[in-house]
Amino acid sequence: MSWNNSTDSSPLLEHNADLTARNTLALPGRAARYATITAVDQLAAAEFGATPRFILGGGSNLVLTGDFDGLVLHMAIPGRHLLKEDADAWYVEAGAGEDWPGFVQWTLARGWPGLENLSLIPGTVGAAPIQNIGAYGLEVAERLHSLTAYDFATGCLVAFGADDCRFGYRDSIFKQEGWHRSGRFAITAVCFRLPKAWVASCRYGDLAAELAARGKAAPDPRDIADAVIALRRRKLPDPAEIPNAGSFFHNPVVDAATAARLAAAHPGLPCYPQADGWVKLAAGWLIEQAGWKGRRLGPIGMYEKQALVLVNHGGGDGPAVKRAMAAVQADVAARFGIDLVPEPVFL
Ligand code: NAP
């Protein structure tokens, strides 16, 4: 596989690299040093052992707060293949640098369904497990079999099984232990287990309605992917046109008593009970009710069609994002007593 290929060429180290085009919010900032990693063995180069270090995927979950006086390693390791197949599942492996939406389409085209609900989420394969990306009732944790990561502390490749990743709601051990922020591990490849006993997952209202509108009473994986893609194109801004980092805040999860109290005070509050008895609220709804849907503070605003998405209307920088974020958080806290937590990583 290409990610295991040995190469004696060191990746070109760029100095004072402009990161503006390397984050989907298009925030300005420079990295003191920057290199693109296309093969695993490049990670062992002595110059990459230095800290501070930041591992960059597609830059789609990143708030650049200014210049970074350290090393940015852009993970661009390519490759995707069927690792093995048994009676129950296909095991498909991809290099960390593979584009996530392209990878999902590729699996579907080969007749290996299971990732269709995660269609069109911007980013890379290697970044997907870090925040356990999810959409329309499916999380990547449900399909991840294992991953391989380079540990800069030991200079070794480490295998993580799904349980080792300690997945949570938009969360994993890479965030919990601060490894992502410190750049300790670089995920190099991810293996997905796609069960042959495929079951459609269409319990989300928007998805069910879209499939019904398309006359798909018994949708196949392609139908679901097409519906998800259409929904996302309709509701979410394309970063190439309106810079953004997708969902900007976590959906808050509160205890049942708090949810009941809020629901009584705010009719229409969407509440999604969780298996553990806690209740998930929709951050986008809270933001909209607080008056922020389509509203701006300087160049930064909350998207007019989906209030959960923070957008850069042009010329915004890290401090402007922080100001807008704080204003939204303050208004939501004042109205609902809920503290919204941002989803992206701040560098
Ligand atoms: P939506 O349909 O407006 O719903 C708002 C929120 O309510 C969603 O965030 C979702 O939580 C929750 N929700 C809706 N129906 C639910 C159900 N049947 N059971 C449990 N929870 C439910 O959401 P949207 O903004 O258009 O997004 C649609 C999906 O795409 C969501 O799953 C969202 O998370 C996902 N998305 C993910 C990313 C990302 O991974 N960065 C970016 C953009 C959108 P959940 O978020 O927990 O699903």
CSV table of C-alpha atoms and ligand atoms in Angstrom, one decimal:
chain,number,residue,atom,x,y,z
A,1,MET,CA,0.0,0.0,0.0
A,2,SER,CA,1.2,3.5,-0.7
A,3,TRP,CA,1.1,4.5,3.0
A,4,ASN,CA,3.6,1.8,3.8
A,5,ASN,CA,5.9,2.6,0.9
A,6,SER,CA,9.4,3.4,1.9
A,7,THR,CA,10.8,6.6,0.4
A,8,ASP,CA,14.1,8.3,1.0
A,9,SER,CA,12.9,11.7,0.0
A,10,SER,CA,12.2,14.0,3.0
A,11,PRO,CA,9.1,16.1,2.5
A,12,LEU,CA,9.9,19.6,1.6
A,13,LEU,CA,9.9,21.8,4.7
A,14,GLU,CA,8.3,25.2,4.0
A,15,HIS,CA,9.1,28.2,6.2
A,16,ASN,CA,6.7,30.9,7.2
A,17,ALA,CA,3.9,29.1,5.3
A,18,ASP,CA,0.6,30.8,4.7
A,19,LEU,CA,-2.2,28.8,6.2
A,20,THR,CA,-5.1,30.9,4.9
A,21,ALA,CA,-6.0,28.5,2.1
A,22,ARG,CA,-5.4,25.6,4.4
A,23,ASN,CA,-8.3,26.1,6.7
A,24,THR,CA,-11.9,26.1,5.5
A,25,LEU,CA,-12.8,29.2,7.5
A,26,ALA,CA,-10.1,31.0,5.4
A,27,LEU,CA,-8.7,32.6,8.5
A,28,PRO,CA,-5.3,34.2,8.0
A,29,GLY,CA,-2.2,32.9,9.8
A,30,ARG,CA,1.3,31.6,9.1
A,31,ALA,CA,3.1,28.5,10.4
A,32,ALA,CA,6.8,28.8,11.2
A,33,ARG,CA,7.4,25.5,9.5
A,34,TYR,CA,5.1,23.3,7.3
A,35,ALA,CA,5.5,20.0,5.6
A,36,THR,CA,3.1,17.7,3.6
A,37,ILE,CA,3.4,14.0,4.6
A,38,THR,CA,2.7,11.6,1.8
A,39,ALA,CA,4.3,8.4,3.2
A,40,VAL,CA,4.5,6.9,6.7
A,41,ASP,CA,8.3,6.8,6.9
A,42,GLN,CA,8.6,10.5,6.4
A,43,LEU,CA,7.2,11.0,9.9
A,44,ALA,CA,10.4,9.6,11.4
A,45,ALA,CA,12.5,12.6,10.1
A,46,ALA,CA,14.4,14.2,13.0
A,47,GLU,CA,13.1,17.7,12.2
A,48,PHE,CA,9.5,16.5,12.8
A,49,GLY,CA,10.2,15.5,16.4
A,50,ALA,CA,10.3,19.2,17.5
A,51,THR,CA,7.4,20.8,19.3
A,52,PRO,CA,5.1,22.6,19.2
A,53,ARG,CA,3.6,20.5,16.4
A,54,PHE,CA,0.2,20.4,14.9
A,55,ILE,CA,-1.3,17.7,12.7
A,56,LEU,CA,-3.4,19.1,10.0
A,57,GLY,CA,-6.0,17.2,7.9
A,58,GLY,CA,-8.3,19.0,5.6
A,59,GLY,CA,-8.4,22.1,7.9
A,60,SER,CA,-12.2,21.8,8.1
A,61,ASN,CA,-12.5,21.7,11.9
A,62,LEU,CA,-9.9,24.4,12.7
A,63,VAL,CA,-10.0,28.0,14.0
A,64,LEU,CA,-6.7,29.6,13.3
A,65,THR,CA,-6.3,32.3,16.0
A,66,GLY,CA,-3.2,33.8,14.4
A,67,ASP,CA,0.4,32.8,13.5
A,68,PHE,CA,1.7,29.4,14.8
A,69,ASP,CA,5.3,29.4,15.9
A,70,GLY,CA,5.7,25.7,15.4
A,71,LEU,CA,5.5,22.9,12.9
A,72,VAL,CA,2.4,22.0,10.9
A,73,LEU,CA,2.4,18.5,9.4
A,74,HIS,CA,-0.3,18.2,6.7
A,75,MET,CA,-1.3,14.5,6.5
A,76,ALA,CA,-1.7,13.7,2.8
A,77,ILE,CA,-1.0,9.9,2.9
A,78,PRO,CA,-3.0,8.4,0.0
A,79,GLY,CA,-4.4,4.9,-0.7
A,80,ARG,CA,-7.5,2.9,-0.3
A,81,HIS,CA,-8.2,-0.8,-0.7
A,82,LEU,CA,-10.2,-3.8,0.4
A,83,LEU,CA,-8.0,-5.3,3.2
A,84,LYS,CA,-10.1,-8.4,3.7
A,85,GLU,CA,-13.5,-9.9,3.5
A,86,ASP,CA,-15.3,-12.5,5.6
A,87,ALA,CA,-18.7,-13.9,5.7
A,88,ASP,CA,-20.0,-11.0,7.7
A,89,ALA,CA,-18.2,-7.9,6.5
A,90,TRP,CA,-15.9,-6.0,4.2
A,91,TYR,CA,-12.8,-4.4,5.8
A,92,VAL,CA,-11.7,-1.4,3.9
A,93,GLU,CA,-8.6,0.6,4.7
A,94,ALA,CA,-7.7,4.1,3.6
A,95,GLY,CA,-4.7,6.4,4.1
A,96,ALA,CA,-5.2,9.4,6.4
A,97,GLY,CA,-5.0,11.9,3.6
A,98,GLU,CA,-7.8,10.5,1.5
A,99,ASP,CA,-10.7,13.0,1.1
A,100,TRP,CA,-13.6,11.7,3.3
A,101,PRO,CA,-16.5,12.4,0.8
A,102,GLY,CA,-14.5,10.9,-2.0
A,103,PHE,CA,-13.8,7.8,0.1
A,104,VAL,CA,-17.4,7.3,1.0
A,105,GLN,CA,-18.4,7.5,-2.7
A,106,TRP,CA,-15.7,5.1,-3.6
A,107,THR,CA,-16.9,2.5,-1.1
A,108,LEU,CA,-20.5,2.8,-2.4
A,109,ALA,CA,-19.4,2.5,-6.0
A,110,ARG,CA,-17.7,-0.8,-5.2
A,111,GLY,CA,-20.8,-2.2,-3.5
A,112,TRP,CA,-19.6,-1.8,0.1
A,113,PRO,CA,-22.3,0.2,1.8
A,114,GLY,CA,-22.4,1.4,5.4
A,115,LEU,CA,-21.0,5.0,5.3
A,116,GLU,CA,-23.7,6.6,3.2
A,117,ASN,CA,-25.2,8.6,6.1
A,118,LEU,CA,-21.7,10.3,6.4
A,119,SER,CA,-21.7,11.5,2.8
A,120,LEU,CA,-20.2,14.9,2.0
A,121,ILE,CA,-18.8,15.6,5.5
A,122,PRO,CA,-15.8,17.8,4.6
A,123,GLY,CA,-12.4,16.6,5.8
A,124,THR,CA,-10.0,13.7,5.5
A,125,VAL,CA,-10.2,10.0,6.5
A,126,GLY,CA,-7.5,10.5,9.2
A,127,ALA,CA,-9.4,13.3,10.9
A,128,ALA,CA,-12.7,11.4,10.9
A,129,PRO,CA,-12.0,9.4,14.1
A,130,ILE,CA,-10.6,12.3,16.1
A,131,GLN,CA,-13.9,14.0,16.6
A,132,ASN,CA,-15.9,10.9,15.7
A,133,ILE,CA,-17.7,12.6,12.9
A,134,GLY,CA,-21.4,11.9,12.7
A,135,ALA,CA,-24.5,12.8,10.7
A,136,TYR,CA,-28.1,11.6,10.3
A,137,GLY,CA,-27.9,9.1,13.1
A,138,LEU,CA,-24.6,7.4,12.3
A,139,GLU,CA,-21.2,8.0,13.9
A,140,VAL,CA,-17.9,6.9,12.3
A,141,ALA,CA,-17.3,4.9,15.6
A,142,GLU,CA,-20.0,2.5,14.5
A,143,ARG,CA,-18.0,1.5,11.4
A,144,LEU,CA,-14.4,1.9,12.5
A,145,HIS,CA,-12.5,-1.3,13.0
A,146,SER,CA,-9.0,0.0,13.8
A,147,LEU,CA,-6.5,2.7,13.0
A,148,THR,CA,-2.8,3.1,12.8
A,149,ALA,CA,-1.0,6.1,14.2
A,150,TYR,CA,2.6,7.3,14.5
A,151,ASP,CA,3.5,8.1,18.0
A,152,PHE,CA,6.1,10.9,18.1
A,153,ALA,CA,6.9,10.1,21.7
A,154,THR,CA,8.3,6.7,20.9
A,155,GLY,CA,8.8,6.8,17.1
A,156,CYS,CA,6.6,3.8,16.7
A,157,LEU,CA,3.5,3.0,14.8
A,158,VAL,CA,0.6,2.0,17.2
A,159,ALA,CA,-2.6,0.1,16.3
A,160,PHE,CA,-5.8,1.3,18.0
A,161,GLY,CA,-8.9,-0.9,18.0
A,162,ALA,CA,-12.3,0.7,18.1
A,163,ASP,CA,-12.5,0.3,21.9
A,164,ASP,CA,-9.0,1.9,22.4
A,165,CYS,CA,-10.3,5.0,20.7
A,166,ARG,CA,-12.8,5.6,23.6
A,167,PHE,CA,-15.3,7.2,21.2
A,168,GLY,CA,-17.9,9.5,22.6
A,169,TYR,CA,-20.3,12.0,21.1
A,170,ARG,CA,-18.0,13.9,18.7
A,171,ASP,CA,-15.2,12.8,20.9
A,172,SER,CA,-12.3,10.3,21.1
A,173,ILE,CA,-9.2,9.5,23.1
A,174,PHE,CA,-7.3,11.8,20.8
A,175,LYS,CA,-9.2,14.7,22.1
A,176,GLN,CA,-9.7,13.4,25.7
A,177,GLU,CA,-6.0,13.0,26.3
A,178,GLY,CA,-5.1,16.2,24.5
A,179,TRP,CA,-3.0,14.2,21.9
A,180,HIS,CA,-4.6,15.9,19.0
A,181,ARG,CA,-3.9,19.4,20.3
A,182,SER,CA,-0.3,18.5,21.3
A,183,GLY,CA,0.4,16.7,18.0
A,184,ARG,CA,1.6,13.5,19.8
A,185,PHE,CA,0.0,11.1,17.4
A,186,ALA,CA,-0.4,11.3,13.6
A,187,ILE,CA,-3.1,9.0,12.3
A,188,THR,CA,-1.7,7.3,9.2
A,189,ALA,CA,-4.5,4.9,8.1
A,190,VAL,CA,-8.0,3.9,9.1
A,191,CYS,CA,-9.7,0.5,8.6
A,192,PHE,CA,-13.5,0.4,8.4
A,193,ARG,CA,-15.7,-2.7,9.0
A,194,LEU,CA,-18.7,-2.6,6.7
A,195,PRO,CA,-21.3,-5.3,7.6
A,196,LYS,CA,-22.7,-7.2,4.7
A,197,ALA,CA,-26.1,-7.3,6.6
A,198,TRP,CA,-26.9,-3.8,5.6
A,199,VAL,CA,-29.7,-2.0,7.3
A,200,ALA,CA,-31.0,1.4,6.2
A,201,SER,CA,-30.7,4.1,8.8
A,202,CYS,CA,-33.2,6.8,8.1
A,203,ARG,CA,-34.7,7.8,11.4
A,204,TYR,CA,-33.7,11.5,11.2
A,205,GLY,CA,-36.8,13.4,10.2
A,206,ASP,CA,-35.1,15.5,7.4
A,207,LEU,CA,-33.6,12.3,5.8
A,208,ALA,CA,-36.9,10.4,6.0
A,209,ALA,CA,-38.7,13.4,4.4
A,210,GLU,CA,-36.2,13.8,1.6
A,211,LEU,CA,-36.4,10.0,0.8
A,212,ALA,CA,-40.2,10.2,0.8
A,213,ALA,CA,-40.1,13.2,-1.5
A,214,ARG,CA,-38.0,11.2,-3.8
A,215,GLY,CA,-40.4,8.3,-3.7
A,216,LYS,CA,-37.9,6.0,-2.0
A,217,ALA,CA,-40.0,3.9,0.3
A,218,ALA,CA,-37.3,1.2,0.5
A,219,PRO,CA,-34.1,3.1,-0.1
A,220,ASP,CA,-30.9,1.4,-1.0
A,221,PRO,CA,-27.5,2.8,0.1
A,222,ARG,CA,-27.1,5.0,-3.0
A,223,ASP,CA,-30.6,6.5,-2.4
A,224,ILE,CA,-29.6,7.4,1.1
A,225,ALA,CA,-26.3,8.9,0.0
A,226,ASP,CA,-28.0,11.0,-2.7
A,227,ALA,CA,-30.6,12.2,-0.2
A,228,VAL,CA,-27.9,13.1,2.4
A,229,ILE,CA,-25.9,15.0,-0.3
A,230,ALA,CA,-28.9,16.9,-1.4
A,231,LEU,CA,-29.8,17.8,2.1
A,232,ARG,CA,-26.3,19.0,3.0
A,233,ARG,CA,-26.0,21.0,-0.2
A,234,ARG,CA,-29.3,22.7,0.6
A,235,LYS,CA,-28.6,23.5,4.2
A,236,LEU,CA,-24.9,23.8,4.6
A,237,PRO,CA,-22.6,26.4,2.9
A,238,ASP,CA,-19.9,25.1,0.6
A,239,PRO,CA,-16.6,26.3,2.1
A,240,ALA,CA,-15.3,27.1,-1.3
A,241,GLU,CA,-18.0,29.7,-1.6
A,242,ILE,CA,-18.7,30.8,2.0
A,243,PRO,CA,-15.8,29.8,4.3
A,244,ASN,CA,-17.0,27.8,7.4
A,245,ALA,CA,-16.0,24.9,9.6
A,246,GLY,CA,-19.3,23.0,9.6
A,247,SER,CA,-21.2,22.7,12.9
A,248,PHE,CA,-19.5,25.2,15.2
A,249,PHE,CA,-20.9,24.1,18.6
A,250,HIS,CA,-21.5,20.8,20.2
A,251,ASN,CA,-25.2,19.9,20.8
A,252,PRO,CA,-25.5,20.3,24.5
A,253,VAL,CA,-26.5,17.2,26.5
A,254,VAL,CA,-28.4,17.9,29.7
A,255,ASP,CA,-30.0,15.9,32.5
A,256,ALA,CA,-33.7,15.0,32.1
A,257,ALA,CA,-34.9,17.5,34.7
A,258,THR,CA,-33.1,20.4,33.0
A,259,ALA,CA,-34.5,19.4,29.7
A,260,ALA,CA,-38.1,19.2,31.1
A,261,ARG,CA,-37.7,22.6,32.7
A,262,LEU,CA,-36.4,24.2,29.5
A,263,ALA,CA,-39.0,22.5,27.4
A,264,ALA,CA,-41.8,23.9,29.7
A,265,ALA,CA,-40.3,27.4,29.4
A,266,HIS,CA,-39.5,27.2,25.7
A,267,PRO,CA,-42.2,25.5,23.7
A,268,GLY,CA,-40.8,23.8,20.6
A,269,LEU,CA,-37.5,23.0,22.1
A,270,PRO,CA,-36.1,19.9,20.3
A,271,CYS,CA,-35.2,17.2,22.8
A,272,TYR,CA,-33.6,13.9,21.9
A,273,PRO,CA,-33.5,11.5,24.9
A,274,GLN,CA,-30.2,9.4,25.0
A,275,ALA,CA,-29.8,5.8,26.0
A,276,ASP,CA,-28.2,6.9,29.3
A,277,GLY,CA,-31.2,9.0,30.3
A,278,TRP,CA,-29.6,12.3,29.4
A,279,VAL,CA,-31.2,14.5,26.8
A,280,LYS,CA,-29.5,16.1,23.7
A,281,LEU,CA,-30.6,19.5,22.7
A,282,ALA,CA,-30.1,21.1,19.2
A,283,ALA,CA,-27.5,23.9,19.5
A,284,GLY,CA,-28.7,25.3,16.2
A,285,TRP,CA,-32.2,25.8,17.6
A,286,LEU,CA,-30.9,27.5,20.7
A,287,ILE,CA,-28.7,29.9,18.6
A,288,GLU,CA,-31.6,30.6,16.2
A,289,GLN,CA,-33.9,31.4,19.2
A,290,ALA,CA,-31.2,33.7,20.6
A,291,GLY,CA,-31.5,35.7,17.4
A,292,TRP,CA,-28.3,34.7,15.7
A,293,LYS,CA,-29.5,32.9,12.6
A,294,GLY,CA,-28.2,35.0,9.7
A,295,ARG,CA,-26.8,37.6,12.1
A,296,ARG,CA,-23.2,39.0,11.9
A,297,LEU,CA,-20.7,40.5,14.2
A,298,GLY,CA,-18.3,42.2,11.8
A,299,PRO,CA,-17.2,39.7,9.1
A,300,ILE,CA,-18.3,36.7,11.1
A,301,GLY,CA,-21.8,35.4,11.4
A,302,MET,CA,-24.1,32.4,11.9
A,303,TYR,CA,-25.3,31.0,8.6
A,304,GLU,CA,-28.7,32.1,7.4
A,305,LYS,CA,-29.9,28.6,6.5
A,306,GLN,CA,-28.4,26.8,9.5
A,307,ALA,CA,-27.6,28.8,12.6
A,308,LEU,CA,-25.2,26.1,13.9
A,309,VAL,CA,-22.6,27.0,11.2
A,310,LEU,CA,-20.3,29.9,11.8
A,311,VAL,CA,-19.3,31.6,8.5
A,312,ASN,CA,-16.6,34.0,7.5
A,313,HIS,CA,-18.2,36.6,5.1
A,314,GLY,CA,-14.8,37.8,4.1
A,315,GLY,CA,-11.8,39.3,5.9
A,316,GLY,CA,-12.5,37.6,9.2
A,317,ASP,CA,-9.6,36.5,11.4
A,318,GLY,CA,-9.2,34.5,14.6
A,319,PRO,CA,-10.0,37.3,17.0
A,320,ALA,CA,-13.1,38.1,15.0
A,321,VAL,CA,-14.2,34.5,15.3
A,322,LYS,CA,-13.6,34.5,19.0
A,323,ARG,CA,-15.6,37.8,19.4
A,324,ALA,CA,-18.6,36.4,17.5
A,325,MET,CA,-18.4,33.0,19.3
A,326,ALA,CA,-18.4,34.8,22.7
A,327,ALA,CA,-21.4,36.9,21.7
A,328,VAL,CA,-23.4,33.9,20.6
A,329,GLN,CA,-22.4,32.0,23.7
A,330,ALA,CA,-23.4,34.9,26.0
A,331,ASP,CA,-26.8,35.3,24.3
A,332,VAL,CA,-27.6,31.6,24.5
A,333,ALA,CA,-26.5,31.4,28.1
A,334,ALA,CA,-28.6,34.4,29.0
A,335,ARG,CA,-31.7,33.0,27.4
A,336,PHE,CA,-31.4,29.3,28.2
A,337,GLY,CA,-28.7,29.0,30.9
A,338,ILE,CA,-26.7,26.7,28.5
A,339,ASP,CA,-23.0,27.0,27.9
A,340,LEU,CA,-22.2,26.2,24.3
A,341,VAL,CA,-18.9,24.4,23.7
A,342,PRO,CA,-17.2,25.0,20.3
A,343,GLU,CA,-16.5,21.9,18.2
A,344,PRO,CA,-13.4,23.0,16.2
A,345,VAL,CA,-9.8,22.9,17.4
A,346,PHE,CA,-8.3,26.3,18.1
A,347,LEU,CA,-4.7,26.8,17.0
B,1,NAP,P1,-31.1,19.1,12.1
B,1,NAP,O1,-31.8,18.1,11.3
B,1,NAP,O2,-31.5,20.6,11.9
B,1,NAP,O3,-31.2,18.7,13.6
B,1,NAP,C1,-30.6,19.5,14.6
B,1,NAP,C2,-29.9,18.6,15.6
B,1,NAP,O4,-30.9,17.7,16.2
B,1,NAP,C3,-28.9,17.7,14.9
B,1,NAP,O5,-27.6,18.3,15.2
B,1,NAP,C4,-29.1,16.4,15.5
B,1,NAP,O6,-28.1,15.9,16.4
B,1,NAP,C5,-30.4,16.4,16.3
B,1,NAP,N1,-31.3,15.5,15.7
B,1,NAP,C6,-32.2,15.7,14.7
B,1,NAP,N2,-33.0,14.6,14.5
B,1,NAP,C7,-32.6,13.7,15.4
B,1,NAP,C8,-33.0,12.4,15.7
B,1,NAP,N3,-34.0,11.7,15.1
B,1,NAP,N4,-32.4,11.7,16.8
B,1,NAP,C9,-31.4,12.3,17.5
B,1,NAP,N5,-31.0,13.6,17.2
B,1,NAP,C10,-31.5,14.2,16.2
B,1,NAP,O7,-29.5,19.0,11.8
B,1,NAP,P2,-28.6,19.5,10.6
B,1,NAP,O8,-27.8,20.7,11.1
B,1,NAP,O9,-29.4,19.6,9.4
B,1,NAP,O10,-27.6,18.3,10.5
B,1,NAP,C11,-28.0,17.1,10.0
B,1,NAP,C12,-27.0,16.1,10.4
B,1,NAP,O11,-25.7,16.3,9.9
B,1,NAP,C13,-26.8,16.0,12.0
B,1,NAP,O12,-26.7,14.7,12.3
B,1,NAP,C14,-25.6,16.8,12.1
B,1,NAP,O13,-24.9,16.4,13.3
B,1,NAP,C15,-24.8,16.4,10.9
B,1,NAP,N6,-23.7,17.3,10.7
B,1,NAP,C16,-22.5,16.9,11.1
B,1,NAP,C17,-21.4,17.7,11.0
B,1,NAP,C18,-20.0,17.2,11.5
B,1,NAP,O14,-19.8,16.1,11.8
B,1,NAP,N7,-19.1,18.1,11.7
B,1,NAP,C19,-21.5,18.9,10.3
B,1,NAP,C20,-22.7,19.3,9.9
B,1,NAP,C21,-23.8,18.5,10.1
B,1,NAP,P3,-26.7,15.2,15.9
B,1,NAP,O15,-25.8,16.3,15.5
B,1,NAP,O16,-26.3,14.5,17.1
B,1,NAP,O17,-27.0,14.3,14.8
